[in-house]
């Protein structure tokens, strides 16, 4: 199956969520939550991420995660990841309990496309103090893709991870997982990057984006938001509408996308120093806000 066919299938099978100009969404991807070891890239930014997530919860946003939320190539199962970042999952649980959580699987957490795996690992967890099962995300469903459809304009925003345009990270993900788990995780600790990742392979990320751009052009310039390559992307109005929310494993910052009041904004959260030497986490708009309808080109 070609990348174009995989993208076609993802669009056809996407979960549709209705929204309007009063809706508020925040999109993050590529958190790669790990085991809190030296190989856990998320650990460097987890305080920034937690602070940002708490802000969005308090402000009434729905949280959409566009894949690779959990690092399940380097780690054997979800349990060790959950124990390492329990406070994060407890916050995500609040979103879920409020019907404000939408999850997409990527290549590093592709096991979540199996409902049996999700049921076994994510519905509940074992509380080691009481030795009893405690609900976490009961009956949660992970999706390959999501369509946000505006109730008044009928504009569609197509959300997916983006590895559908990357053969080895879609069809050959088990091979790449084996290489990462056995070979690259130990080498990552001493600073050697994983060459299977488009995020660390510029030429491969360009190829992935080129294939998705072709698909968008062949599908009436459908508004599309991806992750996967870790490269934030925010086109100008009138250009091909391919957006990328970046990642949560940038050095010293995380990037994401906000959809609010009928607009879209690319944002960054980072640690900043005040004039009196106090460290604080701040939100920095990088691009936008831009009206969604400005990208409704045919």
Tab-separated table of C-alpha atoms in Angstrom:
chain	number	residue	atom	x	y	z
A	1	UNK	CA	0.000	0.000	0.000
A	2	UNK	CA	1.382	3.403	-1.009
A	3	UNK	CA	1.660	6.403	1.305
A	4	UNK	CA	-1.205	8.039	-0.613
A	5	UNK	CA	-3.404	4.988	-0.009
A	6	UNK	CA	-2.513	4.954	3.692
A	7	UNK	CA	-3.447	8.621	3.962
A	8	UNK	CA	-6.693	7.952	2.076
A	9	UNK	CA	-7.555	5.196	4.528
A	10	UNK	CA	-6.714	7.352	7.552
A	11	UNK	CA	-9.023	10.085	6.276
A	12	UNK	CA	-11.836	7.662	5.472
A	13	UNK	CA	-11.700	6.042	8.936
A	14	UNK	CA	-11.120	9.222	10.951
A	15	UNK	CA	-13.173	9.986	14.043
A	16	UNK	CA	-15.216	13.146	13.392
A	17	UNK	CA	-15.517	15.739	16.168
A	18	UNK	CA	-17.811	18.721	15.658
A	19	UNK	CA	-16.614	22.153	16.762
A	20	UNK	CA	-17.415	25.831	16.388
A	21	UNK	CA	-15.813	29.180	17.162
A	22	UNK	CA	-16.433	28.726	20.893
A	23	UNK	CA	-14.433	25.466	20.961
A	24	UNK	CA	-10.900	25.378	22.319
A	25	UNK	CA	-8.323	22.731	21.421
A	26	UNK	CA	-4.630	22.371	22.162
A	27	UNK	CA	-2.600	19.982	20.036
A	28	UNK	CA	0.672	18.419	21.171
A	29	UNK	CA	2.522	15.435	19.757
A	30	UNK	CA	5.791	13.571	20.075
A	31	UNK	CA	6.028	13.808	23.841
A	32	UNK	CA	7.892	10.470	23.911
A	33	UNK	CA	7.158	10.015	27.608
A	34	UNK	CA	9.738	7.481	28.792
A	35	UNK	CA	11.214	5.819	31.864
A	36	UNK	CA	12.933	8.897	33.364
A	37	UNK	CA	16.357	7.500	32.457
A	38	UNK	CA	19.077	9.370	30.566
A	39	UNK	CA	17.428	8.144	27.365
A	40	UNK	CA	14.073	9.747	28.293
A	41	UNK	CA	13.990	12.948	26.232
A	42	UNK	CA	10.627	13.954	27.710
A	43	UNK	CA	12.102	14.111	31.227
A	44	UNK	CA	13.995	17.315	30.357
A	45	UNK	CA	10.762	19.171	29.561
A	46	UNK	CA	8.236	17.434	31.792
A	47	UNK	CA	7.847	20.407	34.169
A	48	UNK	CA	7.218	22.733	31.232
A	49	UNK	CA	4.738	20.249	29.747
A	50	UNK	CA	2.907	19.729	33.038
A	51	UNK	CA	2.596	23.474	33.633
A	52	UNK	CA	1.275	24.057	30.094
A	53	UNK	CA	-1.176	21.162	30.358
A	54	UNK	CA	-2.496	22.460	33.680
A	55	UNK	CA	-3.023	25.877	32.098
A	56	UNK	CA	-5.054	24.354	29.262
A	57	UNK	CA	-7.112	22.268	31.667
A	58	UNK	CA	-7.965	25.307	33.769
A	59	UNK	CA	-8.847	27.315	30.655
A	60	UNK	CA	-11.299	24.688	29.364
A	61	UNK	CA	-9.319	23.377	26.381
A	62	UNK	CA	-9.729	19.912	24.896
A	63	UNK	CA	-6.383	18.128	24.651
A	64	UNK	CA	-5.560	16.353	21.379
A	65	UNK	CA	-2.375	14.279	21.243
A	66	UNK	CA	-1.229	13.589	17.691
A	67	UNK	CA	0.797	10.436	18.288
A	68	UNK	CA	4.036	9.326	19.928
A	69	UNK	CA	2.786	10.440	23.302
A	70	UNK	CA	4.348	7.410	24.981
A	71	UNK	CA	7.804	6.060	24.125
A	72	UNK	CA	7.015	2.376	23.624
A	73	UNK	CA	9.932	1.561	21.352
A	74	UNK	CA	12.605	2.111	23.977
A	75	UNK	CA	10.400	0.757	26.783
A	76	UNK	CA	8.831	-2.690	26.927
A	77	UNK	CA	5.421	-1.578	28.176
A	78	UNK	CA	3.368	1.313	29.442
A	79	UNK	CA	3.670	0.455	33.147
A	80	UNK	CA	7.231	1.762	33.578
A	81	UNK	CA	6.315	4.955	31.707
A	82	UNK	CA	3.234	5.472	33.887
A	83	UNK	CA	5.214	5.066	37.101
A	84	UNK	CA	7.849	7.544	35.873
A	85	UNK	CA	5.347	10.288	35.013
A	86	UNK	CA	2.298	9.466	37.119
A	87	UNK	CA	1.449	13.126	37.782
A	88	UNK	CA	1.145	13.732	34.028
A	89	UNK	CA	-1.280	10.838	33.589
A	90	UNK	CA	-3.336	11.975	36.558
A	91	UNK	CA	-3.711	15.338	34.828
A	92	UNK	CA	-4.594	13.673	31.517
A	93	UNK	CA	-7.147	11.662	33.480
A	94	UNK	CA	-8.894	14.913	34.436
A	95	UNK	CA	-9.197	15.798	30.740
A	96	UNK	CA	-10.547	12.318	30.029
A	97	UNK	CA	-13.101	12.436	32.829
A	98	UNK	CA	-14.327	15.755	31.451
A	99	UNK	CA	-14.672	14.327	27.919
A	100	UNK	CA	-11.875	16.638	26.801
A	101	UNK	CA	-9.239	14.122	25.668
A	102	UNK	CA	-8.669	12.858	22.101
A	103	UNK	CA	-5.746	10.510	21.454
A	104	UNK	CA	-4.060	9.487	18.201
A	105	UNK	CA	-1.429	6.775	17.911
A	106	UNK	CA	1.869	7.283	16.132
A	107	UNK	CA	4.702	4.954	15.201
A	108	UNK	CA	6.319	4.916	18.664
A	109	UNK	CA	3.026	4.004	20.339
A	110	UNK	CA	1.513	2.064	17.436
A	111	UNK	CA	0.630	-0.743	19.847
A	112	UNK	CA	-2.319	1.453	20.830
A	113	UNK	CA	-4.064	0.622	17.557
A	114	UNK	CA	-4.760	-2.737	19.204
A	115	UNK	CA	-7.844	-2.284	21.457
A	116	UNK	CA	-6.815	-5.309	23.543
A	117	UNK	CA	-3.464	-3.687	24.400
A	118	UNK	CA	-5.211	-0.427	25.293
A	119	UNK	CA	-7.708	-2.232	27.514
A	120	UNK	CA	-4.975	-4.171	29.308
A	121	UNK	CA	-2.648	-1.243	29.985
A	122	UNK	CA	-4.682	1.978	29.961
A	123	UNK	CA	-8.118	1.201	31.371
A	124	UNK	CA	-6.695	0.838	34.900
A	125	UNK	CA	-3.438	0.551	36.836
A	126	UNK	CA	-2.314	-1.352	39.910
A	127	UNK	CA	-2.049	0.800	43.018
A	128	UNK	CA	0.960	-0.695	44.795
A	129	UNK	CA	-0.085	0.706	48.161
A	130	UNK	CA	-3.453	-1.031	48.205
A	131	UNK	CA	-2.655	-3.770	45.649
A	132	UNK	CA	-5.929	-2.948	43.893
A	133	UNK	CA	-6.822	-1.945	40.342
A	134	UNK	CA	-7.594	1.781	40.038
A	135	UNK	CA	-9.359	3.264	36.964
A	136	UNK	CA	-7.137	5.349	34.686
A	137	UNK	CA	-8.765	5.794	31.263
A	138	UNK	CA	-11.615	3.248	31.297
A	139	UNK	CA	-12.982	2.496	27.804
A	140	UNK	CA	-10.576	4.941	26.119
A	141	UNK	CA	-10.160	4.603	22.353
A	142	UNK	CA	-7.067	5.570	20.392
A	143	UNK	CA	-7.570	6.684	16.788
A	144	UNK	CA	-5.384	6.740	13.715
A	145	UNK	CA	-6.786	10.129	12.795
A	146	UNK	CA	-9.383	12.714	13.745
A	147	UNK	CA	-11.367	15.231	11.711
A	148	UNK	CA	-12.447	18.425	13.441
A	149	UNK	CA	-15.478	19.585	11.441
A	150	UNK	CA	-16.786	23.100	11.888
A	151	UNK	CA	-20.532	23.071	12.511
A	152	UNK	CA	-21.215	26.260	10.542
A	153	UNK	CA	-18.592	26.468	7.789
A	154	UNK	CA	-18.171	22.674	7.336
A	155	UNK	CA	-14.433	23.253	7.168
A	156	UNK	CA	-12.492	20.094	8.069
A	157	UNK	CA	-9.213	19.955	9.972
A	158	UNK	CA	-7.540	16.582	9.402
A	159	UNK	CA	-5.367	15.516	12.360
A	160	UNK	CA	-2.948	12.574	12.239
A	161	UNK	CA	0.559	11.676	13.287
A	162	UNK	CA	2.030	11.729	9.781
A	163	UNK	CA	3.964	8.445	9.720
A	164	UNK	CA	1.465	7.212	7.137
A	165	UNK	CA	3.807	8.877	4.635
A	166	UNK	CA	6.828	7.025	6.041
A	167	UNK	CA	6.966	3.367	4.940
A	168	UNK	CA	9.475	2.036	7.480
A	169	UNK	CA	7.830	3.848	10.390
A	170	UNK	CA	4.395	2.552	9.389
A	171	UNK	CA	4.755	-0.887	7.815
A	172	UNK	CA	8.208	-1.592	9.230
A	173	UNK	CA	7.717	-0.135	12.684
A	174	UNK	CA	8.479	-3.429	14.429
A	175	UNK	CA	11.914	-3.541	12.795
A	176	UNK	CA	12.638	0.052	13.781
A	177	UNK	CA	11.372	-0.621	17.304
A	178	UNK	CA	13.787	-3.551	17.622
A	179	UNK	CA	16.714	-1.434	16.415
A	180	UNK	CA	15.854	1.418	18.782
A	181	UNK	CA	15.301	-0.834	21.781
A	182	UNK	CA	18.367	-3.017	21.318
A	183	UNK	CA	20.872	-0.735	19.615
A	184	UNK	CA	20.037	2.960	19.691
A	185	UNK	CA	18.739	3.391	23.233
A	186	UNK	CA	22.136	2.494	24.784
A	187	UNK	CA	23.917	4.681	22.219
A	188	UNK	CA	21.490	7.556	22.810
A	189	UNK	CA	22.709	7.766	26.391
A	190	UNK	CA	26.155	8.748	25.107
A	191	UNK	CA	24.752	11.179	22.545
A	192	UNK	CA	24.429	9.182	19.293
A	193	UNK	CA	21.149	9.932	17.496
A	194	UNK	CA	18.752	7.352	16.101
A	195	UNK	CA	18.961	7.505	12.265
A	196	UNK	CA	15.578	5.751	11.847
A	197	UNK	CA	13.815	8.895	13.077
A	198	UNK	CA	12.738	11.592	10.580
A	199	UNK	CA	13.054	14.044	13.475
A	200	UNK	CA	16.821	13.484	13.374
A	201	UNK	CA	17.136	12.877	9.646
A	202	UNK	CA	16.475	16.088	7.707
A	203	UNK	CA	16.251	14.484	4.265
A	204	UNK	CA	13.732	11.914	5.471
A	205	UNK	CA	11.553	14.580	7.108
A	206	UNK	CA	11.493	16.512	3.821
A	207	UNK	CA	10.421	13.367	1.949
A	208	UNK	CA	7.616	12.734	4.448
A	209	UNK	CA	6.338	16.297	4.156
A	210	UNK	CA	6.534	16.174	0.340
A	211	UNK	CA	4.329	13.058	0.217
A	212	UNK	CA	1.763	14.597	2.557
A	213	UNK	CA	1.747	17.835	0.553
A	214	UNK	CA	0.987	15.845	-2.584
A	215	UNK	CA	-1.906	14.130	-0.848
A	216	UNK	CA	-3.264	17.466	0.390
A	217	UNK	CA	-3.071	18.954	-3.112
A	218	UNK	CA	-4.882	15.902	-4.522
A	219	UNK	CA	-7.631	16.286	-1.896
A	220	UNK	CA	-8.808	19.840	-2.479
A	221	UNK	CA	-6.135	21.385	-0.256
A	222	UNK	CA	-7.518	19.760	2.879
A	223	UNK	CA	-6.411	21.532	6.071
A	224	UNK	CA	-4.000	19.008	7.653
A	225	UNK	CA	-2.091	18.999	10.955
A	226	UNK	CA	0.636	16.451	11.697
A	227	UNK	CA	3.523	15.724	14.061
A	228	UNK	CA	6.146	12.999	13.475
A	229	UNK	CA	8.974	15.101	12.014
A	230	UNK	CA	9.200	17.354	15.123
A	231	UNK	CA	9.456	20.374	12.789
A	232	UNK	CA	6.952	23.130	13.666
A	233	UNK	CA	5.212	24.335	10.529
A	234	UNK	CA	2.719	27.180	10.040
A	235	UNK	CA	2.041	28.178	6.408
A	236	UNK	CA	0.805	31.573	5.370
A	237	UNK	CA	-2.815	32.041	4.360
A	238	UNK	CA	-3.267	30.931	0.759
A	239	UNK	CA	-0.418	28.433	0.888
A	240	UNK	CA	-0.862	24.668	1.000
A	241	UNK	CA	-2.381	24.117	4.474
A	242	UNK	CA	0.068	21.634	6.019
A	243	UNK	CA	0.677	22.410	9.701
A	244	UNK	CA	2.972	20.671	12.184
A	245	UNK	CA	2.736	21.136	15.947
A	246	UNK	CA	6.436	20.307	16.462
A	247	UNK	CA	7.215	18.240	19.552
A	248	UNK	CA	7.615	18.241	23.330
A	249	UNK	CA	11.265	17.153	23.182
A	250	UNK	CA	12.902	20.262	21.763
A	251	UNK	CA	15.910	21.424	23.786
A	252	UNK	CA	14.478	23.468	26.688
A	253	UNK	CA	11.009	24.040	25.189
A	254	UNK	CA	7.861	22.426	23.833
A	255	UNK	CA	5.744	23.522	20.874
A	256	UNK	CA	2.092	22.978	20.054
A	257	UNK	CA	-0.930	24.372	18.269
A	258	UNK	CA	-3.943	26.148	19.752
A	259	UNK	CA	-7.336	26.357	18.058
A	260	UNK	CA	-9.548	28.969	19.692
A	261	UNK	CA	-12.135	31.575	18.619
A	262	UNK	CA	-12.032	30.269	15.050
A	263	UNK	CA	-8.275	30.868	14.808
A	264	UNK	CA	-5.093	28.787	14.864
A	265	UNK	CA	-1.840	29.685	16.643
A	266	UNK	CA	1.559	27.998	16.838
A	267	UNK	CA	2.901	28.370	20.363
A	268	UNK	CA	5.986	27.584	22.414
A	269	UNK	CA	6.319	27.058	26.171
A	270	UNK	CA	9.737	27.673	27.684
A	271	UNK	CA	11.568	28.653	30.855
A	272	UNK	CA	12.404	32.345	31.063
A	273	UNK	CA	14.327	34.433	33.603
A	274	UNK	CA	12.837	37.596	35.056
A	275	UNK	CA	14.940	40.685	35.736
A	276	UNK	CA	15.253	39.733	39.409
A	277	UNK	CA	16.534	36.243	38.563
A	278	UNK	CA	13.340	34.238	39.044
A	279	UNK	CA	12.753	31.344	36.662
A	280	UNK	CA	9.242	31.079	35.259
A	281	UNK	CA	7.502	29.088	32.528
A	282	UNK	CA	5.989	31.291	29.844
A	283	UNK	CA	3.857	30.870	26.713
A	284	UNK	CA	5.256	32.443	23.544
A	285	UNK	CA	3.137	32.740	20.345
A	286	UNK	CA	5.315	31.863	17.349
A	287	UNK	CA	2.833	32.282	14.482
A	288	UNK	CA	-0.750	33.481	14.364
A	289	UNK	CA	-3.435	33.730	15.485
A	290	UNK	CA	-4.757	33.291	11.946
A	291	UNK	CA	-8.398	32.722	11.038
A	292	UNK	CA	-9.115	29.114	10.060
A	293	UNK	CA	-11.298	30.234	7.147
A	294	UNK	CA	-8.274	32.004	5.629
A	295	UNK	CA	-6.959	28.541	4.758
A	296	UNK	CA	-10.215	27.330	3.208
A	297	UNK	CA	-8.716	27.326	-0.295
A	298	UNK	CA	-9.828	25.121	-3.164
